[in-house]
PDB file of C-alpha atoms in Angstrom:
ATOM      1  CA  GLY A  22     143.296  48.230 162.902  1.00 75.00           C
ATOM      2  CA  PRO A  23     146.580  49.437 161.453  1.00 83.00           C
ATOM      3  CA  LYS A  24     149.218  50.241 164.050  1.00 89.00           C
ATOM      4  CA  VAL A  25     151.836  52.939 164.246  1.00 95.00           C
ATOM      5  CA  LEU A  26     154.587  52.109 166.707  1.00 96.00           C
ATOM      6  CA  GLN A  27     156.695  54.688 168.478  1.00 97.00           C
ATOM      7  CA  ILE A  28     159.978  54.164 170.268  1.00 97.00           C
ATOM      8  CA  PRO A  29     160.793  55.169 172.969  1.00 97.00           C
ATOM      9  CA  SER A  30     157.579  55.627 174.889  1.00 96.00           C
ATOM     10  CA  HIS A  31     159.367  57.798 177.419  1.00 97.00           C
ATOM     11  CA  GLN A  32     162.726  59.539 177.528  1.00 97.00           C
ATOM     12  CA  ILE A  33     164.376  61.907 179.959  1.00 98.00           C
ATOM     13  CA  ILE A  34     167.239  63.884 178.546  1.00 97.00           C
ATOM     14  CA  ASP A  35     169.532  66.683 179.622  1.00 98.00           C
ATOM     15  CA  MET A  36     169.049  70.035 177.958  1.00 98.00           C
ATOM     16  CA  GLY A  37     171.433  70.457 175.049  1.00 97.00           C
ATOM     17  CA  GLN A  38     171.676  66.772 174.225  1.00 97.00           C
ATOM     18  CA  MET A  39     170.371  65.175 171.079  1.00 98.00           C
ATOM     19  CA  VAL A  40     167.324  62.937 170.997  1.00 98.00           C
ATOM     20  CA  THR A  41     165.909  60.782 168.236  1.00 97.00           C
ATOM     21  CA  LEU A  42     162.296  59.675 168.296  1.00 98.00           C
ATOM     22  CA  ASN A  43     161.445  56.701 166.134  1.00 97.00           C
ATOM     23  CA  CYS A  44     158.239  55.863 164.362  1.00 97.00           C
ATOM     24  CA  ASP A  45     157.308  52.674 162.558  1.00 96.00           C
ATOM     25  CA  PRO A  46     154.407  53.714 160.322  1.00 94.00           C
ATOM     26  CA  VAL A  47     151.715  51.536 158.805  1.00 91.00           C
ATOM     27  CA  SER A  48     153.441  49.412 156.195  1.00 88.00           C
ATOM     28  CA  ASN A  49     151.874  50.667 152.961  1.00 85.00           C
ATOM     29  CA  HIS A  50     151.471  54.288 153.995  1.00 89.00           C
ATOM     30  CA  LEU A  51     153.164  57.031 152.045  1.00 86.00           C
ATOM     31  CA  TYR A  52     152.703  60.157 154.169  1.00 89.00           C
ATOM     32  CA  PHE A  53     154.188  60.666 157.610  1.00 92.00           C
ATOM     33  CA  TYR A  54     153.589  63.304 160.242  1.00 93.00           C
ATOM     34  CA  TRP A  55     154.858  64.503 163.587  1.00 96.00           C
ATOM     35  CA  TYR A  56     152.704  66.342 166.096  1.00 96.00           C
ATOM     36  CA  LYS A  57     153.604  67.873 169.457  1.00 97.00           C
ATOM     37  CA  GLN A  58     151.324  67.996 172.473  1.00 96.00           C
ATOM     38  CA  ILE A  59     152.275  69.743 175.679  1.00 95.00           C
ATOM     39  CA  LEU A  60     150.411  68.392 178.698  1.00 89.00           C
ATOM     40  CA  GLY A  61     146.936  69.864 178.886  1.00 85.00           C
ATOM     41  CA  GLN A  62     147.247  71.692 175.595  1.00 90.00           C
ATOM     42  CA  GLN A  63     146.048  70.989 172.092  1.00 90.00           C
ATOM     43  CA  MET A  64     147.916  68.885 169.632  1.00 92.00           C
ATOM     44  CA  GLU A  65     150.014  70.916 167.218  1.00 93.00           C
ATOM     45  CA  PHE A  66     151.228  69.957 163.762  1.00 92.00           C
ATOM     46  CA  LEU A  67     154.992  69.965 163.297  1.00 95.00           C
ATOM     47  CA  VAL A  68     155.802  68.498 159.911  1.00 94.00           C
ATOM     48  CA  ASN A  69     154.731  66.135 157.193  1.00 91.00           C
ATOM     49  CA  PHE A  70     156.962  64.046 154.975  1.00 92.00           C
ATOM     50  CA  TYR A  71     156.440  62.329 151.660  1.00 89.00           C
ATOM     51  CA  ASN A  72     158.702  60.656 149.148  1.00 85.00           C
ATOM     52  CA  GLY A  73     161.805  61.433 151.147  1.00 87.00           C
ATOM     53  CA  LYS A  74     161.062  65.116 151.554  1.00 90.00           C
ATOM     54  CA  VAL A  75     159.489  67.523 153.993  1.00 93.00           C
ATOM     55  CA  MET A  76     156.254  68.686 152.401  1.00 90.00           C
ATOM     56  CA  GLU A  77     155.075  71.191 154.964  1.00 90.00           C
ATOM     57  CA  LYS A  78     156.273  72.346 158.351  1.00 92.00           C
ATOM     58  CA  SER A  79     154.834  74.625 160.980  1.00 92.00           C
ATOM     59  CA  LYS A  80     156.440  77.452 162.911  1.00 93.00           C
ATOM     60  CA  LEU A  81     156.998  74.984 165.754  1.00 95.00           C
ATOM     61  CA  PHE A  82     159.389  72.983 163.584  1.00 96.00           C
ATOM     62  CA  LYS A  83     162.521  74.789 164.682  1.00 95.00           C
ATOM     63  CA  ASP A  84     165.915  74.615 163.008  1.00 96.00           C
ATOM     64  CA  GLN A  85     166.976  72.178 165.717  1.00 97.00           C
ATOM     65  CA  PHE A  86     164.418  69.672 164.406  1.00 98.00           C
ATOM     66  CA  SER A  87     164.979  67.317 161.514  1.00 97.00           C
ATOM     67  CA  VAL A  88     163.117  64.358 160.063  1.00 97.00           C
ATOM     68  CA  GLU A  89     164.119  61.515 157.829  1.00 94.00           C
ATOM     69  CA  ARG A  90     163.322  57.968 156.893  1.00 92.00           C
ATOM     70  CA  PRO A  91     166.850  56.721 156.280  1.00 81.00           C
ATOM     71  CA  ASP A  92     166.316  53.047 155.507  1.00 76.00           C
ATOM     72  CA  GLY A  93     162.700  53.028 154.409  1.00 73.00           C
ATOM     73  CA  SER A  94     161.557  51.752 157.775  1.00 80.00           C
ATOM     74  CA  TYR A  95     161.615  54.084 160.780  1.00 93.00           C
ATOM     75  CA  PHE A  96     160.516  57.661 160.324  1.00 95.00           C
ATOM     76  CA  THR A  97     162.580  59.694 162.787  1.00 97.00           C
ATOM     77  CA  LEU A  98     162.354  63.054 164.485  1.00 98.00           C
ATOM     78  CA  LYS A  99     165.683  64.341 165.725  1.00 98.00           C
ATOM     79  CA  ILE A 100     166.075  67.287 168.030  1.00 98.00           C
ATOM     80  CA  GLN A 101     169.584  68.676 168.386  1.00 97.00           C
ATOM     81  CA  PRO A 102     170.164  70.400 170.710  1.00 97.00           C
ATOM     82  CA  THR A 103     167.160  69.945 172.968  1.00 98.00           C
ATOM     83  CA  ALA A 104     165.676  72.798 174.984  1.00 97.00           C
ATOM     84  CA  LEU A 105     163.419  72.803 178.038  1.00 97.00           C
ATOM     85  CA  GLU A 106     160.445  73.874 175.930  1.00 96.00           C
ATOM     86  CA  ASP A 107     160.795  70.715 173.853  1.00 97.00           C
ATOM     87  CA  SER A 108     159.317  68.728 176.735  1.00 98.00           C
ATOM     88  CA  ALA A 109     156.089  67.295 175.359  1.00 98.00           C
ATOM     89  CA  VAL A 110     154.512  64.176 173.934  1.00 97.00           C
ATOM     90  CA  TYR A 111     155.404  63.712 170.286  1.00 98.00           C
ATOM     91  CA  PHE A 112     152.948  61.787 168.160  1.00 97.00           C
ATOM     92  CA  CYS A 113     153.782  60.198 164.867  1.00 97.00           C
ATOM     93  CA  ALA A 114     151.063  59.547 162.304  1.00 94.00           C
ATOM     94  CA  SER A 115     150.885  58.039 158.858  1.00 91.00           C
ATOM     95  CA  SER A 116     148.375  57.938 156.051  1.00 88.00           C
ATOM     96  CA  PHE A 117     148.131  56.301 152.680  1.00 83.00           C
ATOM     97  CA  TRP A 118     147.267  59.463 150.837  1.00 71.00           C
ATOM     98  CA  GLY A 119     147.749  63.057 151.946  1.00 60.00           C
ATOM     99  CA  THR A 120     146.087  64.874 154.784  1.00 54.00           C
ATOM    100  CA  GLY A 121     142.572  64.346 153.507  1.00 59.00           C
ATOM    101  CA  ASN A 122     142.919  60.669 154.129  1.00 69.00           C
ATOM    102  CA  THR A 123     142.600  59.048 157.532  1.00 84.00           C
ATOM    103  CA  LEU A 124     145.616  59.515 159.771  1.00 88.00           C
ATOM    104  CA  TYR A 125     146.739  56.696 162.043  1.00 92.00           C
ATOM    105  CA  PHE A 126     148.547  57.837 165.170  1.00 95.00           C
ATOM    106  CA  GLY A 127     150.996  56.121 167.455  1.00 96.00           C
ATOM    107  CA  GLU A 128     150.749  56.224 171.224  1.00 96.00           C
ATOM    108  CA  GLY A 129     153.306  58.977 171.499  1.00 97.00           C
ATOM    109  CA  SER A 130     156.812  59.462 172.838  1.00 98.00           C
ATOM    110  CA  ARG A 131     156.928  61.431 176.059  1.00 97.00           C
ATOM    111  CA  LEU A 132     160.045  63.585 176.112  1.00 98.00           C
ATOM    112  CA  ILE A 133     161.195  65.303 179.268  1.00 98.00           C
ATOM    113  CA  VAL A 134     164.090  67.728 178.951  1.00 98.00           C
ATOM    114  CA  VAL A 135     165.738  68.628 182.251  1.00 97.00           C
TER     115      VAL A 135
ATOM    116  CA  LEU B   5     140.568  77.051 156.806  1.00 53.00           C
ATOM    117  CA  ALA B   6     137.209  76.757 158.477  1.00 56.00           C
ATOM    118  CA  LYS B   7     137.300  77.224 162.177  1.00 85.00           C
ATOM    119  CA  THR B   8     135.310  74.871 164.362  1.00 94.00           C
ATOM    120  CA  THR B   9     133.546  75.454 167.647  1.00 95.00           C
ATOM    121  CA  GLN B  10     132.700  72.634 170.033  1.00 97.00           C
ATOM    122  CA  PRO B  11     131.425  72.562 173.603  1.00 97.00           C
ATOM    123  CA  PRO B  12     134.370  72.161 175.977  1.00 96.00           C
ATOM    124  CA  SER B  13     132.885  69.266 177.888  1.00 97.00           C
ATOM    125  CA  MET B  14     129.971  66.867 178.175  1.00 97.00           C
ATOM    126  CA  GLU B  15     128.955  64.225 180.664  1.00 97.00           C
ATOM    127  CA  ALA B  16     126.945  61.063 180.294  1.00 96.00           C
ATOM    128  CA  TYR B  17     126.175  57.796 182.044  1.00 97.00           C
ATOM    129  CA  GLU B  18     126.998  54.424 180.581  1.00 97.00           C
ATOM    130  CA  GLY B  19     124.360  53.286 178.132  1.00 96.00           C
ATOM    131  CA  GLN B  20     123.261  56.778 177.195  1.00 97.00           C
ATOM    132  CA  GLU B  21     123.571  58.326 173.770  1.00 96.00           C
ATOM    133  CA  VAL B  22     125.968  61.252 173.501  1.00 97.00           C
ATOM    134  CA  ASN B  23     125.655  63.919 170.831  1.00 98.00           C
ATOM    135  CA  VAL B  24     128.632  66.202 170.330  1.00 98.00           C
ATOM    136  CA  SER B  25     128.002  69.264 168.215  1.00 97.00           C
ATOM    137  CA  CYS B  26     130.444  71.154 166.051  1.00 97.00           C
ATOM    138  CA  SER B  27     129.875  74.500 164.390  1.00 97.00           C
ATOM    139  CA  HIS B  28     131.833  75.295 161.235  1.00 95.00           C
ATOM    140  CA  THR B  29     130.132  78.351 159.836  1.00 95.00           C
ATOM    141  CA  ASN B  30     132.839  79.151 157.288  1.00 93.00           C
ATOM    142  CA  ILE B  31     133.211  75.694 155.818  1.00 94.00           C
ATOM    143  CA  ALA B  32     134.216  75.744 152.161  1.00 92.00           C
ATOM    144  CA  THR B  33     132.671  73.603 149.466  1.00 93.00           C
ATOM    145  CA  SER B  34     135.933  71.678 149.135  1.00 89.00           C
ATOM    146  CA  GLU B  35     136.113  70.810 152.818  1.00 89.00           C
ATOM    147  CA  TYR B  36     135.110  67.628 154.620  1.00 91.00           C
ATOM    148  CA  ILE B  37     134.296  67.054 158.269  1.00 93.00           C
ATOM    149  CA  TYR B  38     136.369  64.618 160.292  1.00 93.00           C
ATOM    150  CA  TRP B  39     135.983  63.417 163.851  1.00 96.00           C
ATOM    151  CA  TYR B  40     138.810  61.975 165.888  1.00 96.00           C
ATOM    152  CA  ARG B  41     139.011  61.079 169.551  1.00 96.00           C
ATOM    153  CA  GLN B  42     141.891  60.861 171.955  1.00 96.00           C
ATOM    154  CA  VAL B  43     141.859  58.813 175.119  1.00 94.00           C
ATOM    155  CA  PRO B  44     144.482  59.567 177.778  1.00 89.00           C
ATOM    156  CA  HIS B  45     148.016  58.483 176.964  1.00 88.00           C
ATOM    157  CA  GLN B  46     147.167  57.583 173.377  1.00 92.00           C
ATOM    158  CA  GLY B  47     147.222  59.276 170.012  1.00 94.00           C
ATOM    159  CA  PRO B  48     144.059  60.462 168.289  1.00 95.00           C
ATOM    160  CA  GLN B  49     141.933  57.835 166.600  1.00 95.00           C
ATOM    161  CA  PHE B  50     139.792  58.401 163.536  1.00 93.00           C
ATOM    162  CA  ILE B  51     136.080  57.943 164.126  1.00 95.00           C
ATOM    163  CA  ILE B  52     134.160  59.079 161.082  1.00 95.00           C
ATOM    164  CA  GLN B  53     134.157  61.543 158.207  1.00 93.00           C
ATOM    165  CA  GLY B  54     131.479  63.098 156.054  1.00 94.00           C
ATOM    166  CA  TYR B  55     130.661  65.772 153.516  1.00 95.00           C
ATOM    167  CA  LYS B  56     126.900  66.161 153.750  1.00 94.00           C
ATOM    168  CA  ASP B  57     123.729  64.512 155.032  1.00 94.00           C
ATOM    169  CA  TYR B  58     124.198  61.472 157.230  1.00 95.00           C
ATOM    170  CA  VAL B  59     127.018  59.001 157.649  1.00 94.00           C
ATOM    171  CA  VAL B  60     127.068  55.962 159.881  1.00 94.00           C
ATOM    172  CA  ASN B  61     129.660  53.335 160.705  1.00 92.00           C
ATOM    173  CA  GLU B  62     130.104  50.697 163.367  1.00 90.00           C
ATOM    174  CA  VAL B  63     131.310  53.228 165.925  1.00 90.00           C
ATOM    175  CA  ALA B  64     129.254  56.382 165.459  1.00 96.00           C
ATOM    176  CA  SER B  65     126.958  58.356 163.235  1.00 97.00           C
ATOM    177  CA  LEU B  66     127.445  61.822 161.843  1.00 98.00           C
ATOM    178  CA  PHE B  67     124.682  64.217 160.934  1.00 98.00           C
ATOM    179  CA  ILE B  68     125.532  67.258 158.836  1.00 97.00           C
ATOM    180  CA  SER B  69     123.074  70.101 158.460  1.00 97.00           C
ATOM    181  CA  ALA B  70     121.781  71.012 155.019  1.00 97.00           C
ATOM    182  CA  ASP B  71     123.917  74.175 154.895  1.00 96.00           C
ATOM    183  CA  ARG B  72     126.900  72.182 156.266  1.00 97.00           C
ATOM    184  CA  LYS B  73     127.517  74.749 158.994  1.00 96.00           C
ATOM    185  CA  LEU B  74     126.785  72.326 161.808  1.00 97.00           C
ATOM    186  CA  SER B  75     127.582  68.694 162.384  1.00 97.00           C
ATOM    187  CA  THR B  76     126.700  66.357 165.226  1.00 98.00           C
ATOM    188  CA  LEU B  77     128.597  63.255 166.202  1.00 98.00           C
ATOM    189  CA  SER B  78     126.354  60.699 167.827  1.00 98.00           C
ATOM    190  CA  LEU B  79     127.718  57.949 170.035  1.00 96.00           C
ATOM    191  CA  PRO B  80     125.070  55.371 170.888  1.00 93.00           C
ATOM    192  CA  TRP B  81     125.230  53.434 174.144  1.00 92.00           C
ATOM    193  CA  VAL B  82     128.444  54.969 175.494  1.00 96.00           C
ATOM    194  CA  SER B  83     130.673  52.954 177.777  1.00 96.00           C
ATOM    195  CA  LEU B  84     133.530  53.948 180.040  1.00 96.00           C
ATOM    196  CA  ARG B  85     135.880  53.304 177.115  1.00 95.00           C
ATOM    197  CA  ASP B  86     134.265  56.165 175.217  1.00 96.00           C
ATOM    198  CA  ALA B  87     135.559  58.710 177.719  1.00 97.00           C
ATOM    199  CA  ALA B  88     137.915  60.826 175.614  1.00 97.00           C
ATOM    200  CA  VAL B  89     138.462  64.185 173.989  1.00 97.00           C
ATOM    201  CA  TYR B  90     136.547  64.379 170.722  1.00 98.00           C
ATOM    202  CA  TYR B  91     137.874  66.591 167.948  1.00 97.00           C
ATOM    203  CA  CYS B  92     135.919  67.967 165.030  1.00 96.00           C
ATOM    204  CA  ILE B  93     138.212  68.902 162.152  1.00 93.00           C
ATOM    205  CA  VAL B  94     137.336  70.514 158.852  1.00 91.00           C
ATOM    206  CA  THR B  95     139.812  70.222 156.024  1.00 86.00           C
ATOM    207  CA  ASP B  96     139.972  69.696 152.311  1.00 81.00           C
ATOM    208  CA  HIS B  97     141.685  66.724 150.762  1.00 72.00           C
ATOM    209  CA  ASN B  98     144.447  68.825 149.286  1.00 63.00           C
ATOM    210  CA  TYR B  99     145.427  70.618 152.433  1.00 51.00           C
ATOM    211  CA  ALA B 100     148.978  69.601 153.203  1.00 58.00           C
ATOM    212  CA  GLN B 101     149.680  71.384 156.459  1.00 61.00           C
ATOM    213  CA  GLY B 102     148.390  68.638 158.640  1.00 72.00           C
ATOM    214  CA  LEU B 103     145.177  68.396 160.583  1.00 82.00           C
ATOM    215  CA  THR B 104     144.436  71.269 162.938  1.00 84.00           C
ATOM    216  CA  PHE B 105     143.297  69.985 166.296  1.00 89.00           C
ATOM    217  CA  GLY B 106     141.459  72.419 168.503  1.00 89.00           C
ATOM    218  CA  LEU B 107     140.717  71.871 172.171  1.00 90.00           C
ATOM    219  CA  GLY B 108     137.938  69.408 171.383  1.00 95.00           C
ATOM    220  CA  THR B 109     135.117  68.256 173.625  1.00 97.00           C
ATOM    221  CA  ARG B 110     135.995  66.269 176.708  1.00 97.00           C
ATOM    222  CA  VAL B 111     133.362  63.577 177.160  1.00 98.00           C
ATOM    223  CA  SER B 112     133.186  62.065 180.623  1.00 97.00           C
ATOM    224  CA  VAL B 113     131.284  58.821 181.152  1.00 97.00           C
ATOM    225  CA  PHE B 114     130.071  57.699 184.560  1.00 97.00           C
ATOM    226  CA  PRO B 115     129.065  54.175 185.581  1.00 95.00           C
TER     227      PRO B 115
END
């Protein structure tokens, strides 16, 4: 089936540094999402993005977070500066239509902030 | 948003049929029922969706009660690869704040 690719799969970073997580969504999809999952906990919605703009964001989407799709290819999540509580697996997803349509998820980027 | 309730865990042997129930007593007429599953170290994967009655695809079948307050995901002939956390999600097609994943049902499969 359609694949969403995420880079990197793992990253260890010092607290306070910047990190960028990259997502290559399904090629003809129009809606993009980021989710956060702390080990052993439920997956939590962060943000969705359409037509170059953030459509909705949750309370977890702190001011230190930003998303963009600068060149029409990778959809990125940037955290600057990182905090210890940002340690989690971040999943990117894409869909052709909005949320009601099927979401395709990547395998996640495991971020460890030390 | 309709809240869903699922059993926290289920166990089965390979080759058995597994039925995972989901209660959504406050489901609205505009809302659909989605099932996703997540195996370890991967993102969730769509399984099936439905609005009412009975839906079947190559992976699973979904039965929805007449009042739409209960749905049951049926996995025929489970294998070890079906061991995952299964999420029941209720949402309408215009809801923009992303899918809400609960804790799901952890299905364990034994050889």
